[in-house]
Coordinates of C-alpha atoms in Angstrom, one line a residue:
M1 CA 55.2 20.4 -7.0
K2 CA 54.8 20.6 -3.4
K3 CA 53.1 23.9 -3.6
I4 CA 50.8 22.6 -6.2
S5 CA 49.9 19.7 -3.9
I6 CA 49.0 22.0 -1.0
L7 CA 46.9 24.2 -3.0
F8 CA 45.1 21.3 -4.4
L9 CA 44.5 20.0 -0.8
I10 CA 43.2 23.4 0.3
M11 CA 40.6 23.6 -2.6
F12 CA 39.5 20.0 -1.9
A13 CA 39.0 20.7 1.8
F14 CA 37.0 23.9 0.7
L15 CA 34.6 21.9 -1.4
S16 CA 34.3 19.2 1.0
C17 CA 33.3 21.4 3.7
K18 CA 30.9 23.5 1.7
Q19 CA 27.3 23.2 3.3
V20 CA 24.6 21.7 1.7
D21 CA 21.6 24.0 0.9
N22 CA 19.5 24.7 3.8
P23 CA 16.2 22.6 3.3
K24 CA 14.4 25.3 5.0
E25 CA 15.5 27.9 2.6
Q26 CA 14.9 25.4 -0.3
L27 CA 11.3 25.1 0.7
L28 CA 10.7 28.8 0.6
K29 CA 12.0 29.0 -3.0
W30 CA 8.9 27.5 -4.3
A31 CA 6.4 27.1 -1.4
K32 CA 3.9 30.0 -1.1
K33 CA 3.1 31.8 2.1
G34 CA -0.5 32.5 2.8
E35 CA -1.8 29.9 0.3
I36 CA -2.4 26.3 0.3
N37 CA 0.6 24.4 -1.0
E38 CA -1.2 21.0 -2.2
R39 CA 1.6 18.7 -2.4
V40 CA 5.1 18.6 -0.7
S41 CA 7.2 15.5 -1.3
C42 CA 9.1 13.9 1.6
K43 CA 12.8 13.9 0.6
S44 CA 13.3 10.4 2.0
D45 CA 10.3 8.9 0.2
P46 CA 8.9 11.1 -2.5
S47 CA 5.8 9.0 -2.8
Q48 CA 4.8 10.5 0.3
T49 CA 3.3 13.9 0.4
Y50 CA 1.6 16.3 2.5
C51 CA -0.5 19.5 2.1
L52 CA 1.1 22.7 3.7
Y53 CA 0.0 26.2 4.9
L54 CA 2.5 28.7 5.9
P55 CA 1.2 32.0 7.5
S56 CA 1.9 35.1 5.4
N57 CA 4.4 36.4 8.2
Y58 CA 6.3 33.0 8.0
E59 CA 10.2 33.4 8.2
I60 CA 12.8 30.7 8.7
G61 CA 14.4 32.9 11.4
K62 CA 11.5 32.5 13.6
V63 CA 9.6 29.5 15.0
Y64 CA 5.9 28.8 14.7
P65 CA 3.3 26.5 16.3
I66 CA 2.3 23.6 14.0
I67 CA -0.9 21.7 13.5
Y68 CA -0.5 18.1 12.0
A69 CA -3.9 17.2 10.5
F70 CA -5.1 13.7 9.6
D71 CA -8.0 12.9 7.4
P72 CA -9.4 9.3 7.3
H73 CA -9.2 9.2 3.6
G74 CA -5.7 10.6 3.1
N75 CA -7.0 14.1 1.8
G76 CA -4.7 16.5 3.5
R77 CA -6.3 19.4 1.7
I78 CA -9.6 19.1 3.6
P79 CA -8.4 19.9 7.1
V80 CA -5.9 22.2 5.8
A81 CA -8.4 24.5 4.1
L82 CA -10.6 24.2 7.1
I83 CA -7.9 25.5 9.5
K84 CA -6.0 28.1 7.2
N85 CA -8.0 31.2 8.1
T86 CA -7.4 30.6 11.9
A87 CA -3.8 29.6 11.1
E88 CA -3.3 32.8 9.3
N89 CA -4.9 34.9 12.1
L90 CA -2.9 33.2 14.9
G91 CA 0.5 32.3 13.1
Y92 CA 0.4 28.6 12.9
I93 CA 1.9 26.2 10.3
V94 CA -0.6 23.5 9.2
V95 CA 0.5 20.2 7.6
G96 CA -2.2 17.7 6.3
S97 CA -1.0 14.3 5.6
N98 CA -1.9 12.8 2.1
N99 CA -0.9 9.2 3.2
S100 CA -2.3 8.4 6.5
R101 CA -5.8 7.1 6.0
N102 CA -7.9 4.2 7.6
G103 CA -7.3 0.7 6.8
L104 CA -3.4 0.9 6.9
R105 CA -1.2 -1.8 8.6
P106 CA 0.3 -0.5 11.9
E107 CA 3.7 -0.9 10.4
R108 CA 2.9 0.9 7.3
L109 CA 1.2 3.9 9.4
N110 CA 4.2 4.1 11.6
Q111 CA 6.5 4.5 8.5
I112 CA 4.3 7.1 7.1
L113 CA 4.2 9.2 10.4
S114 CA 7.9 8.8 10.8
T115 CA 8.5 10.1 7.4
L116 CA 6.1 13.0 7.7
F117 CA 7.6 14.3 11.1
A118 CA 11.3 13.8 10.0
D119 CA 10.5 15.8 6.8
T120 CA 8.7 18.6 8.5
Q121 CA 11.1 19.0 11.3
N122 CA 13.9 19.3 8.6
K123 CA 12.1 21.7 6.3
L124 CA 10.0 24.0 8.6
S125 CA 10.8 26.4 11.4
I126 CA 8.7 24.8 14.1
D127 CA 8.3 25.8 17.8
S128 CA 8.9 22.3 19.5
K129 CA 6.9 23.4 22.5
R130 CA 3.6 24.1 20.5
V131 CA 3.1 20.9 18.4
Y132 CA -0.6 20.1 18.0
L133 CA -2.5 17.2 16.3
V134 CA -6.0 17.3 14.7
G135 CA -8.0 14.6 13.1
F136 CA -11.4 13.3 12.1
S137 CA -12.8 9.8 12.5
G138 CA -10.0 7.5 11.9
G139 CA -7.7 10.4 11.5
A140 CA -8.6 11.5 15.2
R141 CA -7.6 8.0 16.2
V142 CA -4.2 8.4 14.7
A143 CA -3.8 12.0 16.4
C144 CA -4.6 10.3 19.7
M145 CA -2.3 7.4 19.1
V146 CA 0.5 9.7 18.3
A147 CA 0.0 12.0 21.2
Q148 CA -0.2 8.9 23.6
G149 CA 2.8 7.2 22.3
V150 CA 5.3 10.1 21.9
S151 CA 6.4 13.0 24.0
G152 CA 6.3 16.7 22.8
V153 CA 2.6 17.0 21.7
S154 CA 1.0 19.8 23.5
G155 CA -2.7 19.3 22.3
V156 CA -5.0 17.2 20.3
I157 CA -8.4 18.2 18.7
A158 CA -10.1 14.9 18.3
C159 CA -13.3 14.8 15.9
S160 CA -15.6 12.0 16.0
A161 CA -13.3 9.4 17.6
G162 CA -11.2 9.1 20.6
F163 CA -9.1 6.9 22.7
Q164 CA -8.9 4.7 25.9
P165 CA -7.4 6.6 28.7
S166 CA -4.6 4.3 30.3
R167 CA -3.6 6.6 33.3
N168 CA -4.8 9.6 35.4
T169 CA -2.6 12.0 33.3
L170 CA -2.4 12.8 29.7
G171 CA 0.5 15.2 29.0
F172 CA -1.4 17.1 26.3
H173 CA -4.6 19.1 26.2
F174 CA -7.5 17.3 24.8
I175 CA -10.5 18.7 23.1
G176 CA -13.0 16.2 21.8
V177 CA -15.5 17.4 19.1
A178 CA -18.6 15.6 17.7
G179 CA -21.6 16.4 15.6
S180 CA -25.1 16.3 17.4
Q181 CA -26.2 13.6 14.8
D182 CA -22.7 11.9 14.7
M183 CA -23.0 8.1 15.2
N184 CA -19.7 8.5 17.2
Y185 CA -21.3 11.2 19.5
L186 CA -22.0 8.7 22.3
E187 CA -18.3 7.6 22.2
M188 CA -17.1 11.1 22.5
K189 CA -19.6 12.0 25.2
K190 CA -18.4 8.9 27.2
L191 CA -14.8 9.8 26.9
N192 CA -15.5 13.2 28.2
G193 CA -17.3 11.7 31.4
T194 CA -14.3 9.3 31.8
L195 CA -11.8 12.1 31.7
D196 CA -14.0 14.2 34.0
S197 CA -14.1 11.3 36.4
L198 CA -10.3 10.9 36.4
R199 CA -10.0 14.7 37.0
I200 CA -8.3 15.1 33.6
P201 CA -9.0 18.5 32.3
N202 CA -10.7 18.3 28.8
Q203 CA -13.2 20.0 26.6
F204 CA -16.1 18.5 24.6
I205 CA -17.6 20.8 21.8
V206 CA -20.9 19.6 20.1
F207 CA -21.6 21.1 16.8
K208 CA -24.8 20.6 14.5
G209 CA -24.0 18.1 12.1
K210 CA -23.4 14.5 11.0
H211 CA -20.3 12.3 11.1
Q212 CA -18.0 14.9 9.3
W213 CA -15.3 17.4 9.8
P214 CA -16.6 20.2 12.1
N215 CA -17.6 23.6 10.6
E216 CA -14.8 26.3 10.6
S217 CA -16.1 28.2 13.7
T218 CA -15.8 25.0 15.8
V219 CA -12.3 24.3 14.7
S220 CA -11.3 28.0 15.2
E221 CA -12.7 28.1 18.8
A222 CA -10.8 24.8 19.7
I223 CA -7.4 26.1 18.3
T224 CA -8.1 29.5 20.2
M225 CA -8.6 27.6 23.5
L226 CA -5.2 25.9 22.6
D227 CA -3.6 29.3 22.2
I228 CA -5.0 30.3 25.5
Y229 CA -3.8 27.2 27.3
A230 CA -0.2 28.2 25.9
T231 CA -0.7 31.4 27.6
K232 CA -1.7 30.1 30.9
E233 CA 1.4 27.8 30.9
L234 CA 3.7 30.7 30.1
V235 CA 4.8 28.9 26.9
I236 CA 4.1 32.2 25.1
P237 CA 3.6 35.8 26.3
K238 CA 0.0 36.6 27.3
N239 CA -2.1 37.7 24.3
S240 CA -4.6 40.2 26.0
Q241 CA -6.3 41.0 22.8
L242 CA -6.8 37.3 21.9
I243 CA -8.2 36.5 25.5
A244 CA -10.6 39.6 25.2
N245 CA -11.8 38.7 21.9
Y246 CA -12.5 35.3 22.8
L247 CA -14.4 36.3 26.0
S248 CA -16.4 38.9 23.9
S249 CA -17.3 36.3 21.3
C250 CA -18.4 33.9 23.9
K251 CA -20.5 36.4 25.8
G252 CA -22.2 37.3 22.5
R253 CA -23.0 33.7 21.5
I254 CA -24.4 33.1 25.0
E255 CA -26.7 36.2 25.1
T256 CA -27.9 35.3 21.7
L257 CA -28.8 31.7 22.6
R258 CA -30.4 33.0 25.9
S259 CA -32.8 35.2 23.9
F260 CA -34.3 32.3 22.0
S261 CA -35.5 31.1 25.4
N262 CA -36.2 27.3 24.3
G263 CA -34.4 24.4 25.9
D264 CA -31.9 23.5 23.1
S265 CA -30.7 27.0 23.0
L266 CA -30.3 27.5 26.8
V267 CA -28.4 24.1 27.1
L268 CA -26.0 25.3 24.4
A269 CA -25.6 28.6 26.1
Y270 CA -24.8 26.7 29.4
S271 CA -22.1 24.5 27.6
I272 CA -20.5 27.4 26.1
A273 CA -20.4 29.2 29.4
T274 CA -18.9 26.3 31.3
R275 CA -16.1 25.8 28.8
T276 CA -15.3 29.5 28.6
I277 CA -15.0 29.5 32.4
Q278 CA -12.7 26.6 32.4
T279 CA -10.6 28.0 29.4
L280 CA -10.1 31.4 30.8
E281 CA -9.5 30.4 34.5
G282 CA -6.3 32.2 35.7
V283 CA -5.9 34.6 32.8
A284 CA -9.4 36.6 32.7
N285 CA -12.1 37.6 35.1
S286 CA -15.2 35.3 34.2
D287 CA -17.4 36.3 37.1
E288 CA -20.0 37.5 34.8
I289 CA -20.2 34.3 32.8
K290 CA -20.0 32.2 36.0
S291 CA -23.2 34.1 37.1
V292 CA -24.9 33.3 33.8
A293 CA -24.1 29.6 34.1
N294 CA -25.4 29.5 37.5
E295 CA -28.7 31.0 36.3
L296 CA -28.9 28.7 33.3
S297 CA -28.2 25.5 35.3
A298 CA -30.9 26.5 37.8
K299 CA -33.7 26.8 34.9
L300 CA -36.2 24.0 34.7
E301 CA -35.8 23.7 30.9
V302 CA -32.2 23.0 31.2
Q303 CA -32.6 20.5 34.1
K304 CA -35.3 18.7 32.1
Y305 CA -33.0 18.7 29.2
F306 CA -30.3 17.1 30.7
A307 CA -32.5 14.5 32.5
S308 CA -34.2 13.4 29.2
Q309 CA -30.7 13.3 27.5
Q310 CA -29.4 10.8 30.0
Q311 CA -32.3 8.6 29.3
L312 CA -32.0 9.0 25.7
E313 CA -28.3 8.1 25.7
K314 CA -29.1 5.0 27.8
Y315 CA -31.7 4.2 24.9
E316 CA -29.2 4.7 22.3
E317 CA -26.6 2.5 23.9
L318 CA -29.2 -0.2 24.2
K319 CA -30.3 0.1 20.6
Q320 CA -26.7 0.1 19.4
N321 CA -26.1 -3.3 21.2
E322 CA -29.5 -4.6 19.7
F323 CA -28.4 -3.8 16.3
M324 CA -25.1 -5.5 16.7
E325 CA -26.9 -8.6 17.8
S326 CA -29.3 -8.5 15.0
F327 CA -26.8 -8.1 12.2
G328 CA -27.1 -11.4 10.1
S329 CA -29.8 -12.9 12.4
K330 CA -32.9 -10.6 11.8
P331 CA -34.6 -10.7 8.4
Q332 CA -34.9 -7.7 6.0
T333 CA -38.4 -7.0 7.1
W334 CA -37.3 -6.3 10.7
W335 CA -34.6 -3.7 9.4
D336 CA -37.4 -2.2 7.4
V337 CA -39.4 -1.5 10.4
Q338 CA -36.3 -0.3 12.6
I339 CA -35.2 2.1 9.9
K340 CA -38.7 3.6 9.2
Q341 CA -39.2 4.1 13.0
L342 CA -35.9 6.0 13.1
N343 CA -36.6 8.0 10.2
A344 CA -40.0 9.1 11.7
E345 CA -38.4 11.1 14.4
K346 CA -38.5 14.8 12.8
E347 CA -37.2 17.2 15.5
G348 CA -35.2 17.7 18.8
V349 CA -33.0 15.5 20.7
K350 CA -34.9 12.4 19.9
R351 CA -34.2 13.3 16.2
D352 CA -30.4 13.6 16.8
V353 CA -30.4 10.3 18.6
S354 CA -32.3 8.6 15.5
K355 CA -29.9 10.1 13.2
R356 CA -26.9 8.9 15.1
L357 CA -28.5 5.3 15.2
L358 CA -29.0 5.4 11.6
G359 CA -25.4 6.4 11.2
F360 CA -24.4 3.6 13.5
I361 CA -26.2 1.1 11.1
S362 CA -24.6 2.6 8.1
L363 CA -21.2 2.4 9.4
S364 CA -21.6 -1.3 10.6
C365 CA -23.0 -2.2 7.1
Y366 CA -19.9 -0.7 5.5
S367 CA -17.6 -3.1 7.6
Y368 CA -19.9 -6.1 7.1
V369 CA -20.4 -5.6 3.4
N370 CA -16.7 -5.2 2.6
R371 CA -15.7 -8.3 4.6
A372 CA -18.6 -10.2 2.7
L373 CA -17.2 -9.0 -0.7
Q374 CA -13.6 -10.0 0.3
N375 CA -14.6 -13.5 1.2
H376 CA -16.8 -14.0 -1.9
N377 CA -19.7 -14.4 0.5
W378 CA -22.4 -13.2 -2.0
E379 CA -25.5 -13.9 0.2
A380 CA -24.0 -11.9 3.1
A381 CA -23.1 -9.2 0.8
K382 CA -26.7 -9.0 -0.6
Y383 CA -28.2 -9.0 2.9
F384 CA -25.8 -6.2 4.1
T385 CA -26.1 -4.1 0.7
S386 CA -29.9 -4.2 1.0
I387 CA -29.8 -2.7 4.6
Y388 CA -26.9 -0.2 3.6
C389 CA -28.6 1.4 0.8
Q390 CA -31.9 1.7 2.7
V391 CA -30.3 3.2 5.8
D392 CA -28.1 5.7 4.0
P393 CA -29.3 6.0 0.4
E394 CA -27.2 9.2 -0.2
N395 CA -23.9 7.5 0.6
P396 CA -22.1 6.3 -2.5
D397 CA -20.2 3.5 -0.7
G398 CA -23.4 1.5 -0.4
W399 CA -24.2 1.7 -4.1
Y400 CA -20.6 0.9 -5.2
A401 CA -20.7 -2.0 -2.7
L402 CA -23.8 -3.0 -4.5
A403 CA -22.4 -2.7 -7.9
C404 CA -19.5 -4.8 -6.9
L405 CA -21.8 -7.5 -5.8
Q406 CA -24.0 -7.4 -8.8
A407 CA -21.0 -7.5 -11.2
N408 CA -19.6 -10.7 -9.4
I409 CA -22.9 -12.5 -9.6
G410 CA -23.3 -12.0 -13.4
K411 CA -25.4 -8.9 -13.4
P412 CA -23.2 -6.2 -15.1
N413 CA -26.1 -4.2 -16.6
V414 CA -27.6 -3.7 -13.1
A415 CA -24.2 -3.0 -11.7
I416 CA -23.7 -0.2 -14.1
E417 CA -26.9 1.4 -13.1
S418 CA -26.0 1.0 -9.3
L419 CA -22.6 2.9 -10.2
K420 CA -24.6 5.7 -12.0

């Protein structure tokens, strides 16, 4: 009887000490490498999910840099699809949150972020020295908030929204991005200037576009820069081929732009040259590009461009303030004139500024009309939807808001037409 009892205890101890399946191994039983995995459920809260990309060479015995991506509408697939080719080439894991979105209460957002980070740390083989964040619009604000609030973030790519620097050091690399016609362009440009004045290294990349996720080449350049920073800081071994390719690509773009000989192209060439010099400082010889940058900065077209840009940015800020003071106080006819004047600009920097101001009016109307609808203030809702649909006729949010208003004031048939 005694021997049976001992045998039972030994068997019980063996079963009790048996290790639970490794969550990293469990993930690889179904997650596909080299492809986008649409929805990975968080173990502690299956209602929370994220989109995942694992590079084709992913193995749980190694560690990989990771990019957490935040979309303002909680669509994790958008940034993951945008980044996946670069992630494959450079060996990054990419995670796009499907739950972090605009309009959440702070406590709910913190819960979502905590769950996301805990689940990915548990399931993925992450290089803790190379954790990066990227976001667009409200998602960029989330990325900046996280980077400022927790330690261990190595870099942030903030597209179309930034943060307020609270000290003279950041603790992470910052790359700001904005479209040339983005209503938040001025905010990102000012942030770049503020960080420069504080002597905080940063980059500001402008692409041709509106308030939207940047194109793939812009995001790829930003991620490549983060990789080079890791090389400079000896976090990873020097990748001579990556640096050579980056330098060659920048030289090629600069020379192509110089060949056009117009002010816009020369300024863009100068911008690429200056950030290439800063990025490669200490890891590659950039004397040739420095010479080109000096030559470009001395050109009359470039000097005129920067002078006019400064004046236009002052004008843009004044108009933003004027519009803010005019919402609710100026009649529809006044807005008709303003919108018509802004739409009249057809080319160049003035056109970009006008597009940004039109976007500014649109975004302001979005906030005002939603507040009016929530408060059942139908007169205010009518005022703001009329401006909204005129200033941004291709935006479905304006027509949806108008349909909500019409349904609430007893015009269901007209509301259906607005929805169409």
